[in-house]
mmCIF file of C-alpha atoms in Angstrom:
data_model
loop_
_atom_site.group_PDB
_atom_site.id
_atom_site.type_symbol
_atom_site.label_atom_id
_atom_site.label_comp_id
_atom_site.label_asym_id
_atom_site.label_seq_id
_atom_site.Cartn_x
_atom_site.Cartn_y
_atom_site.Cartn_z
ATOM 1 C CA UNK A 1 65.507 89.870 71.852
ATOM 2 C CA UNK A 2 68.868 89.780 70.163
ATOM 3 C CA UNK A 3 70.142 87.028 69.453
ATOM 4 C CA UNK A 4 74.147 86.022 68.768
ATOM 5 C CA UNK A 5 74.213 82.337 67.937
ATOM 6 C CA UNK A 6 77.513 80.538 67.766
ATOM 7 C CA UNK A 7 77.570 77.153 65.696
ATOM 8 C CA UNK A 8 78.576 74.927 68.055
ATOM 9 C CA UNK A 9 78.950 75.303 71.918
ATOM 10 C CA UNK A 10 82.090 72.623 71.919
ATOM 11 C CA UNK A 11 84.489 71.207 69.026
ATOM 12 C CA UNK A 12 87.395 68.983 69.201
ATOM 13 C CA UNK A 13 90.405 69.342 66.606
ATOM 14 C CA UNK A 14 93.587 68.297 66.109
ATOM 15 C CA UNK A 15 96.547 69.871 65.551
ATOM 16 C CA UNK A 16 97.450 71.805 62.557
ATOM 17 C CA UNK A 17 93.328 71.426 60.889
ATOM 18 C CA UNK A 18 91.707 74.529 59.177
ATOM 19 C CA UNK A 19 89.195 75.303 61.983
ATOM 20 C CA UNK A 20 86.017 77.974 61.469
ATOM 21 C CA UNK A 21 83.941 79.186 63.546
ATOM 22 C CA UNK A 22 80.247 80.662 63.129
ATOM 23 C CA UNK A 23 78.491 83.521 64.760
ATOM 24 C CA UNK A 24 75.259 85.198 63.449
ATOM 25 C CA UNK A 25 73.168 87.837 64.722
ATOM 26 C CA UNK A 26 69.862 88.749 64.288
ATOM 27 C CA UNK A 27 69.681 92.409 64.871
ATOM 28 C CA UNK A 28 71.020 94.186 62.122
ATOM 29 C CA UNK A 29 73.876 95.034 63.903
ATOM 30 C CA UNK A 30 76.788 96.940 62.325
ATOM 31 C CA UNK A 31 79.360 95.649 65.171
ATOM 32 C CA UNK A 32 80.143 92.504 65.543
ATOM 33 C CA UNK A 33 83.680 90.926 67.445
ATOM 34 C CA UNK A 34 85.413 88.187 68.434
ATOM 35 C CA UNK A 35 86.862 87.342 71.710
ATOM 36 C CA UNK A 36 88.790 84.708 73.814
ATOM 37 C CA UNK A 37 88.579 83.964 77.046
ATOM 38 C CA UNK A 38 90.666 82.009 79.786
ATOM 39 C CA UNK A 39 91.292 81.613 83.313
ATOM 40 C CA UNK A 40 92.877 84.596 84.664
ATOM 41 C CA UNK A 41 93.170 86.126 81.524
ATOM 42 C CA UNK A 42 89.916 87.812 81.195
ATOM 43 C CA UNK A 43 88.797 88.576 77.533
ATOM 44 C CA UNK A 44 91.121 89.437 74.847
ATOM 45 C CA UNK A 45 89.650 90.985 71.654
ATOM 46 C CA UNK A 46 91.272 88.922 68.686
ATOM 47 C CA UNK A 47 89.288 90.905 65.485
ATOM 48 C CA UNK A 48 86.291 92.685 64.947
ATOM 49 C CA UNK A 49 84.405 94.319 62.335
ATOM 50 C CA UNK A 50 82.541 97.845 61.935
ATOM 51 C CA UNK A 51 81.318 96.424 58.507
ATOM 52 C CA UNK A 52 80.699 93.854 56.120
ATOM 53 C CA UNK A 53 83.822 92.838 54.440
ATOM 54 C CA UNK A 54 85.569 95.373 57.105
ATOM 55 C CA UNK A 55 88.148 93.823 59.674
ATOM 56 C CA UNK A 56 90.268 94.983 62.414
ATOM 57 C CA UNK A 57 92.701 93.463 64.499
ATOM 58 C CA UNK A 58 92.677 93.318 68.081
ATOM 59 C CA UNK A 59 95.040 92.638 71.032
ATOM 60 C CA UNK A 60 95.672 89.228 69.724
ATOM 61 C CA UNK A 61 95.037 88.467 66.336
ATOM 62 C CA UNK A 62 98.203 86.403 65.664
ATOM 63 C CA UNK A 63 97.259 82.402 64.321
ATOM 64 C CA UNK A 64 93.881 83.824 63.152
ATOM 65 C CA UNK A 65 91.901 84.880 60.409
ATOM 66 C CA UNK A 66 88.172 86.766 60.242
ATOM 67 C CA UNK A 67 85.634 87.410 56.782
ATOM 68 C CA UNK A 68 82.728 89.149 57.213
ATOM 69 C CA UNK A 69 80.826 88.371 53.784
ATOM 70 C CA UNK A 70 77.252 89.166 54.736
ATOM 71 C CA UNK A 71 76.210 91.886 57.856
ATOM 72 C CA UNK A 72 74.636 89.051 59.815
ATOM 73 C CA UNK A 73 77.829 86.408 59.733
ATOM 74 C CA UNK A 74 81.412 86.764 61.168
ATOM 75 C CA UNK A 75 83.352 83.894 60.621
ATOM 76 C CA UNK A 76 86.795 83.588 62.772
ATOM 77 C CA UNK A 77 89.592 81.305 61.225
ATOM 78 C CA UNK A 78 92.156 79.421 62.781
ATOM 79 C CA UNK A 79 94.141 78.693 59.684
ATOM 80 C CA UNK A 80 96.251 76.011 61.324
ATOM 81 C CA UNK A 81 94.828 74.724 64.802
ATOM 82 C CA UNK A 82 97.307 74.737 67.733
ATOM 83 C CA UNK A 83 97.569 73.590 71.308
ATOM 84 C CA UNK A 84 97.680 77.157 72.494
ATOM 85 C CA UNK A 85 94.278 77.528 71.382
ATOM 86 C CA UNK A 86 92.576 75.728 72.994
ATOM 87 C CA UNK A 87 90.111 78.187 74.699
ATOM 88 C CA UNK A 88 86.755 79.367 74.964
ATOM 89 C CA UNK A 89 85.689 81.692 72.331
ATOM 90 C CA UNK A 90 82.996 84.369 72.843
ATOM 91 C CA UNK A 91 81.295 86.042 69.591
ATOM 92 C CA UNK A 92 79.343 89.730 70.332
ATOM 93 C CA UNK A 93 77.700 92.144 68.383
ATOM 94 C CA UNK A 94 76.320 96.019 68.898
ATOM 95 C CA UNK A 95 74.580 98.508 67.256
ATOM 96 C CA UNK A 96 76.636 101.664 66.362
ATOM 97 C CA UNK A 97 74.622 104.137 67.293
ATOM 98 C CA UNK A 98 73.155 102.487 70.796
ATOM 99 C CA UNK A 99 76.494 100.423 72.076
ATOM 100 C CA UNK A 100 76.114 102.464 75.141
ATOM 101 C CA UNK A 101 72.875 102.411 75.643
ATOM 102 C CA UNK A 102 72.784 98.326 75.095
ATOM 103 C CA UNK A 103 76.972 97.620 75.312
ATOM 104 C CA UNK A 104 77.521 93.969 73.478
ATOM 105 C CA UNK A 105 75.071 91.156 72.869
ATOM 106 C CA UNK A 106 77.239 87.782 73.399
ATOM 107 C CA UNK A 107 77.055 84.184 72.185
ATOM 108 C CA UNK A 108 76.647 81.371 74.363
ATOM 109 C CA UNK A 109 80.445 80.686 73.416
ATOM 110 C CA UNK A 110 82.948 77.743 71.821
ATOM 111 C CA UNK A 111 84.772 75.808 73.370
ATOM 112 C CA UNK A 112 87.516 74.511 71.706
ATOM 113 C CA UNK A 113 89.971 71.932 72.240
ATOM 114 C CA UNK A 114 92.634 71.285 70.255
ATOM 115 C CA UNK A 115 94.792 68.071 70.554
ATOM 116 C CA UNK B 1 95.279 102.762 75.581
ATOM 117 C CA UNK B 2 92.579 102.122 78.046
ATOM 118 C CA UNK B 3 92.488 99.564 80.707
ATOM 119 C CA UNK B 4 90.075 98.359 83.361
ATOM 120 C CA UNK B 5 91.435 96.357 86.751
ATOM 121 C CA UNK B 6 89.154 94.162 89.084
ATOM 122 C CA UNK B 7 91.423 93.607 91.653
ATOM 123 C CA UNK B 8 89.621 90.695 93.390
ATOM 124 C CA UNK B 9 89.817 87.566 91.398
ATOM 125 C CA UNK B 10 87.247 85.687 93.597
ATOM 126 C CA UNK B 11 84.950 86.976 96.375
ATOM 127 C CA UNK B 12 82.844 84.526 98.557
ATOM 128 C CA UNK B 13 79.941 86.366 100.843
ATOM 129 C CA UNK B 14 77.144 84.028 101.980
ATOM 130 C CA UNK B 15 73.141 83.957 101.202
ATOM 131 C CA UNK B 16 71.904 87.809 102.554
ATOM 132 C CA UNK B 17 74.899 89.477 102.782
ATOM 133 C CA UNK B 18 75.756 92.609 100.694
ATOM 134 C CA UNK B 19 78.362 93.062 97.908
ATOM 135 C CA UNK B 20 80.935 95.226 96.361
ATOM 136 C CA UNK B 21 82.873 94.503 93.278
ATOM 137 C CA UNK B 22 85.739 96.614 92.324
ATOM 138 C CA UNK B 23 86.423 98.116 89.150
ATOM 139 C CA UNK B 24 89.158 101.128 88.341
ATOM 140 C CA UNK B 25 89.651 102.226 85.314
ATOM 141 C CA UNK B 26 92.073 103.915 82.834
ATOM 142 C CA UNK B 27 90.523 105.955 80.119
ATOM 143 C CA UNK B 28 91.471 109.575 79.012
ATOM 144 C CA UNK B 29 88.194 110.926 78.194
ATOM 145 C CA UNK B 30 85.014 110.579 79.241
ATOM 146 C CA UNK B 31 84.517 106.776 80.339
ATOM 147 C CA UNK B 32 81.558 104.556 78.836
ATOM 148 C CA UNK B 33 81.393 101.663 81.685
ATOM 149 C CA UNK B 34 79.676 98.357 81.470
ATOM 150 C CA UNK B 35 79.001 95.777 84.005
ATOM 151 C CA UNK B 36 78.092 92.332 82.994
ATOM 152 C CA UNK B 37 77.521 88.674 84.370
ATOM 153 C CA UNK B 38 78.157 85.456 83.061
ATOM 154 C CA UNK B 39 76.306 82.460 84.512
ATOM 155 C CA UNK B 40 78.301 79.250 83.783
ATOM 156 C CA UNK B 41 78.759 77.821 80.163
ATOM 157 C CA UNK B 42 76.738 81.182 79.231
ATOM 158 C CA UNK B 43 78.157 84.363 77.370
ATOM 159 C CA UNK B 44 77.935 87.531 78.617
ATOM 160 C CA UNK B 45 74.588 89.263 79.664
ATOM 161 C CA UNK B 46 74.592 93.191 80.457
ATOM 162 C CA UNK B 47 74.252 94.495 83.736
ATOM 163 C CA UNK B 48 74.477 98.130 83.851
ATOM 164 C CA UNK B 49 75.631 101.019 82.302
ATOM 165 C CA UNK B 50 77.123 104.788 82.891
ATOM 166 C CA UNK B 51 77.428 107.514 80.621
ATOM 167 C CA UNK B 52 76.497 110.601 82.047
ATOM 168 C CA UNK B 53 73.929 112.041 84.546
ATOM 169 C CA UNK B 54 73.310 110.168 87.474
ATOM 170 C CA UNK B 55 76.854 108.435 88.813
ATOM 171 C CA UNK B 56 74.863 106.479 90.982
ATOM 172 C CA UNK B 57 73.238 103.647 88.177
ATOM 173 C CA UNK B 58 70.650 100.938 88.990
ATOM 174 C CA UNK B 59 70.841 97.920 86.804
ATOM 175 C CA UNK B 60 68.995 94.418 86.581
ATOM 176 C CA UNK B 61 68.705 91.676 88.907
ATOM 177 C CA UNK B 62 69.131 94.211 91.881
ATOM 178 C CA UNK B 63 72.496 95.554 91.475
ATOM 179 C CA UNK B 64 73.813 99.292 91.211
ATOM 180 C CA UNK B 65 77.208 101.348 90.399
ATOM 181 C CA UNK B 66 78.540 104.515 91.304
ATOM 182 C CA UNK B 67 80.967 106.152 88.966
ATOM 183 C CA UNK B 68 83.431 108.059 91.016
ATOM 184 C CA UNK B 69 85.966 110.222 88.826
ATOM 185 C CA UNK B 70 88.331 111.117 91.161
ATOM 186 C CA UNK B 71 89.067 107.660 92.117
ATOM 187 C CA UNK B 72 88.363 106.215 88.848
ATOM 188 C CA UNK B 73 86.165 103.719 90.120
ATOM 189 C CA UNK B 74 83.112 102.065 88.969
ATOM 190 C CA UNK B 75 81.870 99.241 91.658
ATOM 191 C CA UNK B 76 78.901 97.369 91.847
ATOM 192 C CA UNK B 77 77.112 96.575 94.753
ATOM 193 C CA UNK B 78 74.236 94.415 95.584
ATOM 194 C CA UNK B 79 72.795 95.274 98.761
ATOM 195 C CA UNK B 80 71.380 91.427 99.858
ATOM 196 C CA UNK B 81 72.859 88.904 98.100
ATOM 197 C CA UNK B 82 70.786 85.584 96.178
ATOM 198 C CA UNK B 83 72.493 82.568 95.651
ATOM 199 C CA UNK B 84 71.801 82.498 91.971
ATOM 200 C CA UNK B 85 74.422 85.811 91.593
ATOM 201 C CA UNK B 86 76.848 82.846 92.116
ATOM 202 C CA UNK B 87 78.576 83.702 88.570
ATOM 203 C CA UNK B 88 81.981 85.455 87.292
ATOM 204 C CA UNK B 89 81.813 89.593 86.651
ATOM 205 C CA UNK B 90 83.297 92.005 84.169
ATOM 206 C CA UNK B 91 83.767 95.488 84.031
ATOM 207 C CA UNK B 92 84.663 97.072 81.119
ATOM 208 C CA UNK B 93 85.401 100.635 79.622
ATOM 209 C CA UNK B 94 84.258 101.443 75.698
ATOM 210 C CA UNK B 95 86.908 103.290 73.985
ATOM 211 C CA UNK B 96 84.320 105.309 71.706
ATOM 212 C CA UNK B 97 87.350 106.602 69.064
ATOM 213 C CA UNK B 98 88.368 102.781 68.420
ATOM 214 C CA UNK B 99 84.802 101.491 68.851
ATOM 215 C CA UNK B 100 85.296 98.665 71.222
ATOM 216 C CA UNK B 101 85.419 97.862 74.723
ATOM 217 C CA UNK B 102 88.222 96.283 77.062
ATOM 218 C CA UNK B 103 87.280 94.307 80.196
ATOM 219 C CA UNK B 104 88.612 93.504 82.997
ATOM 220 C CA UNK B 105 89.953 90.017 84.124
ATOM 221 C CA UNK B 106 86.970 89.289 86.337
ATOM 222 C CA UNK B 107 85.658 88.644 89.076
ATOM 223 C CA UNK B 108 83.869 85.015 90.033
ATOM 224 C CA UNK B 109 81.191 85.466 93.222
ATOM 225 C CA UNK B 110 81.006 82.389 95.300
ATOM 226 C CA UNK B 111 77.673 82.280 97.518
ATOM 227 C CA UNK B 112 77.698 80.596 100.388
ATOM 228 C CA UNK B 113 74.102 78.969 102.088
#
């Protein structure tokens, strides 16, 4: 099976910290994107990435940062932690040529809480 | 740009019973539509899909969609419901030029003994 691992299902930071988080996949996957998700809100697409070293922004990318150094790794970066986001934070990947036969593989997700 | 709507934030139906989830959609061509589940503190697990053929789709864990065009619709229906469906639901549409999808807001699924 696929797998999309996210580094850590909860983390706690304060205000104003660098903050990264992880996601690797194990299936070769071209595709890989990052998402947030709240009450109400649904899931908003902050960045993805077709690509290694390839980025593009999504419906909210504002107060964050991606890098995509290796095919199997996509990093997103809050460069300077705030209140408003504090959220969960889903990680998904596909394969180019069978996203609609398989759609996205997610991560278990990160919670974060910024205080 | 695309869009999907679920217009029923929560829907409670008890142990047995069947159920519909809504999803329209907004897409200019030909719409790629997901359904998928998440099962607290989980991500996202795939459902079903429809891209052509059939409109009528049969996915896991007992649940099915029909694509209707005219009415831009895509629900999914379960025709006796389990208490471990208890869990919140997304529809989405791919948009295959920008390669990515957009889901709807959700739906969470109360079950009821």
């Amino acid at each position: 099976d696929v797998k999309v691992t996210q580094s850590s299902r909860y983390l706690v930071k304060r205000t104003g910290e660098k903050v990264f988080l992880e996601c690797v996949q194990d299936m070769d996957h071209e595709n890989m994107f990052w998402y947030r998700q709240d009450p109400g809100l649904g899931l908003r697409l902050i960045y993805f990435s077709y690509d290694v070293k390839m980025k593009e922004k999504g419906d909210i990318p504002e107060g964050y940062s991606v890098s995509r150094e290796k095919k199997e790794r996509f990093s997103l970066i809050l460069e300077s932690a705030s209140t408003n986001q504090t959220s969960m934070y889903l990680c998904a990947s596909s394969s180019r040529q069978d996203t609609l036969l398989y759609g996205y593989t997610f991560g278990s997700g990160t919670r974060l809480t910024v205080v | 740009a695309q869009s999907v709507t679920q217009p029923d934030i929560h829907i409670t139906v008890s142990e047995g019973a069947s159920l519909e989830l809504r999803c329209n959609y907004s897409y200019g061509a030909t719409p790629y539509l997901f359904w998928y589940v998440q099962s607290p503190g989980q991500g996202l697990q795939l459902l079903l899909k429809y891209f052509s053929g059939d409109t009528l789709v049969q996915g896991i864990k007992g649940f099915e969609a029909e694509f209707k065009r005219s009415q831009s619709s895509f629900n999914l229906r379960k025709p006796s419901v389990h208490w471990s469906d208890a869990a919140e639901y997304f529809c989405a549409v791919e948009d295959t030029n920008a390669g990515k999808s957009t889901f709807g807001d959700g739906t969470t699924l109360t079950v009821k003994p």
